């Protein structure tokens, strides 16, 4: 059984897959793709992933993309009780925060990252930055409330919900922006920072993305 | 199972995903009308359930859950429905398309739907309408290819919760007035699901 992961390591969506693989100590091959590596539009990649986006994961005869489906799959196949809850209601809670990250949280914080970091300074739009900042802070406030009630996003234990939301933390904490005081989020960030898989996957410099809208 | 309550309004596509799933599973439920122009989801009573002030929310014997895809998976999982396969690999493919529907497909139509279907006066930029239609069409082309490969279903050659999600998206596509390119596999899939009692109920002209 060999696992292959396609995607550039500076992509926050690829980072989710790397974090899950490392967390589960699974051996895998990695193919850098996208960004400065190119290859998104190559016919052989489009045959794996018709969207041309990263990541894509292959495990035996399964090819799966959409980062949240990838981490859920890795959890279900290899991580029962580790990052994949065994009880249906616990899984549902992890799913809720995972889907919220897809529909609400990530569009907000990635929007801010694009407006503030990826857009060249001369082209930056203060109104767009302020709007993205407001949306992102509202999401972090919601995380703050949640993490005031439970140790991890899905509940008492670490799950894939922490992975998909937690990939935001390195960029959120290093972008040149105002950050409100969020003690529960900060404590969660510290707990995640104690995990080797988080450090390897997420604490990745993003110099190659600064001032670059191209990919 | 005990008492299941579903909160929301049927005009919401996300509410219809959940109601359709519940109907197909055959689980009993009661609905409570929330969402504008009815009861404002910003009321404290609702915010206590879902701080995002969005519909739907379910309360299953005291267990509160929001995000429509999470609810669909949970209902199919706890009621042991074939709409959500048991094996991790088959499940991954259903999950992939379910996630794609919210992340890649629905993300494209916003401007075009506001402009052409809702006739919202704040959405009249012709360039942005064209851009929205172009991206929406590109996503629908990906779905078309998948339905051809999948023998008329989104994943694993059989019906799943992902089929309900994309059929509701196709309903929005066909309900939005513009020159549609022909996607025969999408049309067949849509008409097949629309011919069912639930399809007629949740893909009517009143809920575009």
Short mmCIF file of C-alpha atoms in Angstrom, two decimals:
data_model
loop_
_atom_site.label_atom_id
_atom_site.label_comp_id
_atom_site.label_asym_id
_atom_site.label_seq_id
_atom_site.Cartn_x
_atom_site.Cartn_y
_atom_site.Cartn_z
CA UNK A 1 0.00 0.00 0.00
CA UNK A 2 1.56 3.29 -1.06
CA UNK A 3 0.16 6.74 -0.50
CA UNK A 4 1.06 9.63 -2.81
CA UNK A 5 0.28 13.28 -2.14
CA UNK A 6 0.38 15.95 -4.84
CA UNK A 7 0.67 19.65 -4.01
CA UNK A 8 3.00 22.46 -3.00
CA UNK A 9 3.81 22.61 0.71
CA UNK A 10 3.05 26.36 0.86
CA UNK A 11 -0.65 25.65 0.14
CA UNK A 12 -2.76 25.69 3.29
CA UNK A 13 -4.95 22.96 1.80
CA UNK A 14 -1.95 20.72 1.14
CA UNK A 15 -0.77 21.46 4.71
CA UNK A 16 -3.97 19.86 6.04
CA UNK A 17 -3.15 16.59 4.23
CA UNK A 18 0.52 16.67 5.31
CA UNK A 19 -0.50 17.30 8.92
CA UNK A 20 -2.94 14.36 8.90
CA UNK A 21 -0.39 12.02 7.27
CA UNK A 22 2.33 13.04 9.74
CA UNK A 23 -0.06 12.84 12.69
CA UNK A 24 -0.91 9.24 11.72
CA UNK A 25 2.77 8.43 11.00
CA UNK A 26 1.87 7.10 7.55
CA UNK A 27 4.60 6.66 4.95
CA UNK A 28 3.84 8.60 1.77
CA UNK A 29 5.44 9.89 -1.39
CA UNK A 30 5.17 13.61 -2.11
CA UNK A 31 4.97 15.25 -5.54
CA UNK A 32 5.36 19.06 -5.40
CA UNK A 33 2.79 20.58 -7.77
CA UNK A 34 1.27 24.01 -8.36
CA UNK A 35 2.71 27.44 -7.73
CA UNK A 36 6.35 27.68 -8.79
CA UNK A 37 6.28 23.95 -9.60
CA UNK A 38 3.42 24.30 -12.11
CA UNK A 39 1.67 21.23 -13.44
CA UNK A 40 -1.92 22.07 -12.46
CA UNK A 41 -3.08 21.97 -16.07
CA UNK A 42 -1.05 18.93 -17.18
CA UNK A 43 -3.47 16.38 -18.69
CA UNK A 44 -2.14 13.59 -16.45
CA UNK A 45 -2.86 15.70 -13.34
CA UNK A 46 -6.28 16.83 -14.61
CA UNK A 47 -7.10 13.14 -15.08
CA UNK A 48 -6.57 12.72 -11.32
CA UNK A 49 -8.20 16.00 -10.29
CA UNK A 50 -10.41 17.74 -12.89
CA UNK A 51 -10.31 20.99 -10.90
CA UNK A 52 -6.53 21.25 -11.32
CA UNK A 53 -6.27 22.28 -7.66
CA UNK A 54 -4.12 20.86 -4.86
CA UNK A 55 -4.00 18.62 -2.91
CA UNK A 56 -4.78 15.26 -4.48
CA UNK A 57 -4.13 12.02 -2.61
CA UNK A 58 -3.84 8.50 -4.00
CA UNK A 59 -4.06 5.47 -1.74
CA UNK A 60 -4.06 2.21 -3.67
CA UNK A 61 -6.88 2.49 -6.20
CA UNK A 62 -8.53 5.45 -4.47
CA UNK A 63 -7.86 8.97 -5.78
CA UNK A 64 -9.40 11.67 -3.60
CA UNK A 65 -9.21 15.47 -3.60
CA UNK A 66 -10.88 18.33 -1.69
CA UNK A 67 -8.64 18.70 1.34
CA UNK A 68 -11.45 18.15 3.85
CA UNK A 69 -12.47 14.89 2.17
CA UNK A 70 -8.78 13.88 2.21
CA UNK A 71 -8.32 14.40 5.95
CA UNK A 72 -11.68 12.78 6.75
CA UNK A 73 -10.66 9.79 4.66
CA UNK A 74 -7.25 9.44 6.32
CA UNK A 75 -8.94 9.67 9.70
CA UNK A 76 -11.59 7.07 8.84
CA UNK A 77 -9.14 4.62 7.26
CA UNK A 78 -6.17 4.96 9.61
CA UNK A 79 -7.08 7.21 12.54
CA UNK A 80 -10.04 5.76 14.41
CA UNK A 81 -9.86 7.12 17.93
CA UNK A 82 -6.77 9.19 17.03
CA UNK A 83 -8.09 12.05 14.98
CA UNK A 84 -11.36 10.42 13.89
CA UNK A 85 -13.98 10.13 16.66
CA UNK A 86 -15.62 6.74 17.12
CA UNK A 87 -19.04 8.04 18.17
CA UNK A 88 -21.44 9.47 15.57
CA UNK A 89 -22.22 12.62 17.56
CA UNK A 90 -18.53 13.34 18.16
CA UNK A 91 -17.87 12.88 14.44
CA UNK A 92 -20.79 15.18 13.63
CA UNK A 93 -19.35 17.89 15.89
CA UNK A 94 -15.96 17.59 14.17
CA UNK A 95 -17.75 17.68 10.80
CA UNK A 96 -19.67 20.78 11.73
CA UNK A 97 -16.48 22.76 12.44
CA UNK A 98 -14.76 21.22 9.42
CA UNK A 99 -17.59 22.29 7.11
CA UNK A 100 -17.75 25.70 8.80
CA UNK A 101 -14.07 26.10 7.96
CA UNK A 102 -14.88 25.34 4.30
CA UNK A 103 -17.91 27.62 4.04
CA UNK A 104 -17.07 30.48 6.38
CA UNK A 105 -13.74 30.54 8.20
CA UNK A 106 -11.26 29.76 5.44
CA UNK A 107 -12.85 32.07 2.83
CA UNK A 108 -12.52 34.85 5.44
CA UNK A 109 -8.93 34.30 6.56
CA UNK A 110 -7.63 33.41 3.09
CA UNK A 111 -9.37 36.55 1.83
CA UNK A 112 -7.39 38.56 4.36
CA UNK A 113 -4.15 36.77 3.44
CA UNK A 114 -4.73 37.57 -0.25
CA UNK A 115 -5.62 41.19 0.40
CA UNK A 116 -2.77 41.84 2.84
CA UNK A 117 0.06 39.47 1.89
CA UNK A 118 -0.37 38.16 -1.64
CA UNK A 119 -1.49 41.44 -3.20
CA UNK A 120 1.59 43.58 -4.00
CA UNK A 121 1.75 46.56 -1.65
CA UNK A 122 1.23 49.11 -4.42
CA UNK A 123 -2.04 47.40 -5.39
CA UNK A 124 -3.40 46.89 -1.87
CA UNK A 125 -6.89 48.21 -1.15
CA UNK A 126 -7.34 49.44 2.43
CA UNK A 127 -11.13 49.01 2.29
CA UNK A 128 -10.84 45.41 1.07
CA UNK A 129 -8.26 44.65 3.77
CA UNK A 130 -10.50 46.15 6.49
CA UNK A 131 -13.51 44.16 5.26
CA UNK A 132 -11.53 40.90 5.17
CA UNK A 133 -10.04 41.67 8.58
CA UNK A 134 -13.52 42.20 10.09
CA UNK A 135 -14.80 38.92 8.64
CA UNK A 136 -11.73 37.05 9.91
CA UNK A 137 -11.93 38.54 13.41
CA UNK A 138 -15.63 37.57 13.61
CA UNK A 139 -14.64 33.97 12.84
CA UNK A 140 -11.82 33.98 15.39
CA UNK A 141 -14.25 35.34 17.98
CA UNK A 142 -16.48 32.35 17.28
CA UNK A 143 -13.50 30.03 17.69
CA UNK A 144 -12.66 31.81 20.93
CA UNK A 145 -16.17 31.13 22.28
CA UNK A 146 -16.05 27.51 21.19
CA UNK A 147 -12.58 26.89 22.63
CA UNK A 148 -13.74 28.46 25.88
CA UNK A 149 -16.20 25.56 26.15
CA UNK A 150 -14.11 22.67 24.87
CA UNK A 151 -10.43 21.82 24.73
CA UNK A 152 -10.44 21.15 20.99
CA UNK A 153 -12.83 22.24 18.24
CA UNK A 154 -14.73 18.96 17.96
CA UNK A 155 -14.82 18.38 21.71
CA UNK A 156 -12.46 17.08 24.38
CA UNK A 157 -10.12 15.32 21.95
CA UNK A 158 -8.02 16.42 18.99
CA UNK A 159 -9.75 15.70 15.63
CA UNK A 160 -9.51 16.55 11.94
CA UNK A 161 -11.51 19.72 12.71
CA UNK A 162 -8.45 21.07 14.52
CA UNK A 163 -6.37 20.28 11.44
CA UNK A 164 -8.51 22.08 8.87
CA UNK A 165 -9.04 25.15 11.06
CA UNK A 166 -5.59 25.07 12.66
CA UNK A 167 -3.65 25.52 9.42
CA UNK A 168 -4.66 29.18 9.62
CA UNK A 169 -2.69 29.82 12.81
CA UNK A 170 0.84 30.35 11.51
CA UNK A 171 -0.29 32.94 8.97
CA UNK A 172 -2.82 34.56 11.30
CA UNK A 173 -0.16 35.02 13.98
CA UNK A 174 2.57 36.29 11.61
CA UNK A 175 0.64 38.59 9.23
CA UNK A 176 1.19 42.30 9.90
CA UNK A 177 -2.31 42.99 11.21
CA UNK A 178 -4.04 43.95 14.45
CA UNK A 179 -5.09 40.93 16.44
CA UNK A 180 -7.62 41.06 19.28
CA UNK A 181 -6.75 39.27 22.49
CA UNK A 182 -8.05 35.69 22.18
CA UNK A 183 -6.74 33.72 25.15
CA UNK A 184 -8.50 30.44 24.33
CA UNK A 185 -7.38 30.53 20.71
CA UNK A 186 -3.83 31.27 21.85
CA UNK A 187 -3.89 28.36 24.32
CA UNK A 188 -5.18 26.09 21.53
CA UNK A 189 -2.39 27.34 19.24
CA UNK A 190 0.15 26.51 21.95
CA UNK A 191 -1.28 23.02 22.38
CA UNK A 192 -1.12 22.45 18.61
CA UNK A 193 2.46 23.78 18.53
CA UNK A 194 3.45 20.90 20.81
CA UNK A 195 2.57 18.47 18.02
CA UNK A 196 5.48 17.66 15.71
CA UNK A 197 3.07 17.11 12.80
CA UNK A 198 1.66 20.63 13.17
CA UNK A 199 5.12 22.20 13.25
CA UNK A 200 6.25 20.28 10.18
CA UNK A 201 3.12 20.93 8.11
CA UNK A 202 2.00 24.39 9.15
CA UNK A 203 4.98 26.39 10.45
CA UNK A 204 6.18 26.88 6.90
CA UNK A 205 7.49 30.26 5.70
CA UNK A 206 5.36 31.80 2.95
CA UNK A 207 7.95 34.12 1.40
CA UNK A 208 7.24 32.71 -2.06
CA UNK A 209 3.64 33.95 -1.79
CA UNK A 210 4.33 37.53 -0.67
CA UNK A 211 3.23 40.04 -3.31
CA UNK A 212 2.33 37.25 -5.73
CA UNK A 213 -1.16 36.91 -7.11
CA UNK A 214 -0.09 34.57 -9.88
CA UNK A 215 -0.76 31.28 -8.10
CA UNK B 1 -34.44 7.42 17.57
CA UNK B 2 -36.14 10.06 19.59
CA UNK B 3 -37.33 13.52 18.83
CA UNK B 4 -35.80 15.21 15.74
CA UNK B 5 -36.44 18.90 15.07
CA UNK B 6 -35.26 20.68 11.89
CA UNK B 7 -35.11 24.48 12.06
CA UNK B 8 -35.07 26.65 8.94
CA UNK B 9 -37.07 27.69 5.86
CA UNK B 10 -37.64 25.59 2.76
CA UNK B 11 -36.53 28.44 0.46
CA UNK B 12 -32.94 27.79 1.65
CA UNK B 13 -31.07 25.29 -0.54
CA UNK B 14 -29.21 24.08 2.55
CA UNK B 15 -32.49 23.44 4.37
CA UNK B 16 -33.72 21.43 1.38
CA UNK B 17 -30.58 19.26 1.41
CA UNK B 18 -31.39 18.30 4.99
CA UNK B 19 -35.16 17.83 4.54
CA UNK B 20 -34.63 15.68 1.44
CA UNK B 21 -32.11 13.51 3.29
CA UNK B 22 -34.47 13.10 6.26
CA UNK B 23 -37.40 12.21 3.95
CA UNK B 24 -35.40 9.58 2.05
CA UNK B 25 -34.12 7.99 5.23
CA UNK B 26 -37.69 7.84 6.47
CA UNK B 27 -36.95 9.31 9.87
CA UNK B 28 -39.74 11.26 11.56
CA UNK B 29 -39.18 14.93 12.28
CA UNK B 30 -40.89 18.21 12.97
CA UNK B 31 -39.88 21.48 11.33
CA UNK B 32 -39.72 24.92 12.94
CA UNK B 33 -39.83 27.96 10.69
CA UNK B 34 -36.73 30.15 11.14
CA UNK B 35 -35.07 32.59 8.75
CA UNK B 36 -36.15 35.83 7.09
CA UNK B 37 -38.79 36.99 6.33
CA UNK B 38 -40.13 34.82 9.17
CA UNK B 39 -38.31 34.52 12.49
CA UNK B 40 -34.95 36.32 12.50
CA UNK B 41 -32.08 33.88 13.16
CA UNK B 42 -30.29 36.72 14.99
CA UNK B 43 -32.73 36.30 17.89
CA UNK B 44 -30.82 35.19 21.00
CA UNK B 45 -32.82 31.96 21.16
CA UNK B 46 -31.53 30.95 17.71
CA UNK B 47 -28.01 32.36 18.13
CA UNK B 48 -27.64 30.12 21.17
CA UNK B 49 -28.08 27.18 18.80
CA UNK B 50 -26.03 28.49 15.86
CA UNK B 51 -23.81 31.54 16.43
CA UNK B 52 -23.56 32.00 12.64
CA UNK B 53 -27.29 32.87 12.50
CA UNK B 54 -27.76 30.60 9.48
CA UNK B 55 -30.28 27.87 8.66
CA UNK B 56 -30.65 24.95 9.01
CA UNK B 57 -30.04 23.65 12.53
CA UNK B 58 -31.18 20.27 13.82
CA UNK B 59 -31.86 19.23 17.38
CA UNK B 60 -31.79 15.45 17.70
CA UNK B 61 -32.84 14.40 21.18
CA UNK B 62 -31.01 17.42 22.61
CA UNK B 63 -27.99 17.20 20.27
CA UNK B 64 -27.62 20.48 18.34
CA UNK B 65 -25.92 20.46 14.93
CA UNK B 66 -25.50 22.99 12.09
CA UNK B 67 -23.77 23.08 8.66
CA UNK B 68 -25.98 21.28 6.16
CA UNK B 69 -23.38 18.77 4.94
CA UNK B 70 -22.52 17.77 8.52
CA UNK B 71 -26.25 17.27 9.17
CA UNK B 72 -26.72 15.15 6.03
CA UNK B 73 -23.79 12.90 6.99
CA UNK B 74 -25.00 12.64 10.59
CA UNK B 75 -28.58 11.72 9.68
CA UNK B 76 -27.45 9.14 7.11
CA UNK B 77 -24.86 7.78 9.54
CA UNK B 78 -27.06 7.45 12.65
CA UNK B 79 -30.07 6.10 10.70
CA UNK B 80 -27.84 3.64 8.82
CA UNK B 81 -28.91 4.82 5.39
CA UNK B 82 -27.32 3.57 2.18
CA UNK B 83 -27.12 7.22 1.11
CA UNK B 84 -23.80 7.38 3.03
CA UNK B 85 -21.67 4.31 2.28
CA UNK B 86 -20.00 2.38 5.09
CA UNK B 87 -16.54 1.79 3.55
CA UNK B 88 -13.99 4.57 4.02
CA UNK B 89 -12.96 4.64 0.35
CA UNK B 90 -16.51 4.85 -0.99
CA UNK B 91 -17.34 7.38 1.67
CA UNK B 92 -14.35 9.50 0.66
CA UNK B 93 -15.72 9.90 -2.87
CA UNK B 94 -19.18 10.91 -1.68
CA UNK B 95 -17.55 13.32 0.73
CA UNK B 96 -15.32 14.74 -2.01
CA UNK B 97 -18.27 15.67 -4.23
CA UNK B 98 -20.35 16.90 -1.30
CA UNK B 99 -17.49 19.21 -0.32
CA UNK B 100 -16.91 20.20 -3.96
CA UNK B 101 -20.56 21.24 -4.21
CA UNK B 102 -20.16 23.85 -1.45
CA UNK B 103 -16.53 24.83 -2.08
CA UNK B 104 -16.28 24.91 -5.89
CA UNK B 105 -19.74 24.80 -7.45
CA UNK B 106 -21.93 26.99 -5.22
CA UNK B 107 -19.08 29.47 -4.84
CA UNK B 108 -19.40 30.45 -8.52
CA UNK B 109 -23.07 31.25 -9.01
CA UNK B 110 -23.52 34.02 -6.42
CA UNK B 111 -23.31 37.05 -8.68
CA UNK B 112 -25.29 35.54 -11.58
CA UNK B 113 -28.10 34.34 -9.31
CA UNK B 114 -28.39 37.72 -7.58
CA UNK B 115 -28.44 39.54 -10.93
CA UNK B 116 -30.52 37.25 -13.16
CA UNK B 117 -32.78 35.30 -10.82
CA UNK B 118 -33.29 37.65 -7.88
CA UNK B 119 -33.04 40.82 -9.99
CA UNK B 120 -31.12 42.46 -7.16
CA UNK B 121 -30.45 46.10 -8.21
CA UNK B 122 -27.01 46.00 -6.52
CA UNK B 123 -25.87 43.31 -9.02
CA UNK B 124 -25.88 44.79 -12.52
CA UNK B 125 -22.20 44.69 -13.59
CA UNK B 126 -22.31 42.88 -16.96
CA UNK B 127 -18.65 41.87 -16.73
CA UNK B 128 -19.14 40.25 -13.34
CA UNK B 129 -22.32 38.49 -14.49
CA UNK B 130 -20.40 37.03 -17.45
CA UNK B 131 -17.50 36.01 -15.19
CA UNK B 132 -19.85 34.29 -12.75
CA UNK B 133 -21.57 32.38 -15.59
CA UNK B 134 -18.20 31.41 -17.09
CA UNK B 135 -16.94 29.93 -13.80
CA UNK B 136 -20.28 28.32 -13.00
CA UNK B 137 -20.31 26.69 -16.45
CA UNK B 138 -16.74 25.41 -15.98
CA UNK B 139 -17.76 23.77 -12.68
CA UNK B 140 -20.88 22.26 -14.29
CA UNK B 141 -18.66 20.82 -17.06
CA UNK B 142 -16.67 18.98 -14.36
CA UNK B 143 -19.93 17.62 -12.94
CA UNK B 144 -21.12 16.62 -16.42
CA UNK B 145 -17.94 14.60 -17.01
CA UNK B 146 -18.26 12.95 -13.60
CA UNK B 147 -21.91 11.92 -14.17
CA UNK B 148 -20.92 10.35 -17.50
CA UNK B 149 -18.08 8.44 -15.80
CA UNK B 150 -20.26 7.53 -12.83
CA UNK B 151 -23.08 5.93 -14.81
CA UNK B 152 -25.58 8.64 -13.92
CA UNK B 153 -24.61 9.06 -10.25
CA UNK B 154 -22.06 11.34 -8.64
CA UNK B 155 -20.03 8.66 -6.85
CA UNK B 156 -19.67 4.86 -6.67
CA UNK B 157 -22.29 4.30 -9.40
CA UNK B 158 -25.13 4.68 -6.93
CA UNK B 159 -27.30 7.20 -5.15
CA UNK B 160 -25.84 9.09 -2.18
CA UNK B 161 -26.30 12.36 -0.32
CA UNK B 162 -23.94 13.95 -2.87
CA UNK B 163 -26.57 13.34 -5.59
CA UNK B 164 -29.14 15.33 -3.60
CA UNK B 165 -26.70 18.23 -3.18
CA UNK B 166 -25.76 18.47 -6.87
CA UNK B 167 -29.38 18.01 -8.04
CA UNK B 168 -30.39 21.02 -5.92
CA UNK B 169 -27.51 22.94 -7.50
CA UNK B 170 -28.66 21.86 -10.97
CA UNK B 171 -32.16 23.09 -10.07
CA UNK B 172 -30.66 26.50 -9.40
CA UNK B 173 -28.75 26.32 -12.70
CA UNK B 174 -31.88 25.57 -14.72
CA UNK B 175 -33.93 28.13 -12.75
CA UNK B 176 -31.55 30.99 -13.54
CA UNK B 177 -32.41 32.62 -16.88
CA UNK B 178 -29.46 32.70 -19.29
CA UNK B 179 -28.35 30.77 -22.38
CA UNK B 180 -27.40 27.36 -20.92
CA UNK B 181 -24.91 25.16 -22.70
CA UNK B 182 -26.30 21.63 -23.04
CA UNK B 183 -25.11 19.16 -20.41
CA UNK B 184 -27.11 16.00 -21.18
CA UNK B 185 -25.83 13.92 -18.25
CA UNK B 186 -26.68 16.70 -15.78
CA UNK B 187 -30.13 17.07 -17.36
CA UNK B 188 -30.79 13.31 -17.13
CA UNK B 189 -29.63 13.20 -13.50
CA UNK B 190 -31.75 16.24 -12.61
CA UNK B 191 -34.86 14.91 -14.33
CA UNK B 192 -34.43 11.46 -12.76
CA UNK B 193 -34.31 12.97 -9.28
CA UNK B 194 -37.00 15.53 -10.04
CA UNK B 195 -39.39 12.73 -10.99
CA UNK B 196 -39.32 11.39 -7.40
CA UNK B 197 -41.87 12.68 -4.83
CA UNK B 198 -39.08 14.40 -2.83
CA UNK B 199 -37.58 15.88 -5.98
CA UNK B 200 -40.93 17.41 -6.91
CA UNK B 201 -41.25 18.81 -3.43
CA UNK B 202 -37.77 20.31 -3.11
CA UNK B 203 -37.07 21.33 -6.72
CA UNK B 204 -40.29 23.18 -7.47
CA UNK B 205 -40.70 26.57 -9.16
CA UNK B 206 -41.32 28.10 -5.70
CA UNK B 207 -37.86 27.10 -4.47
CA UNK B 208 -35.43 27.88 -7.33
#
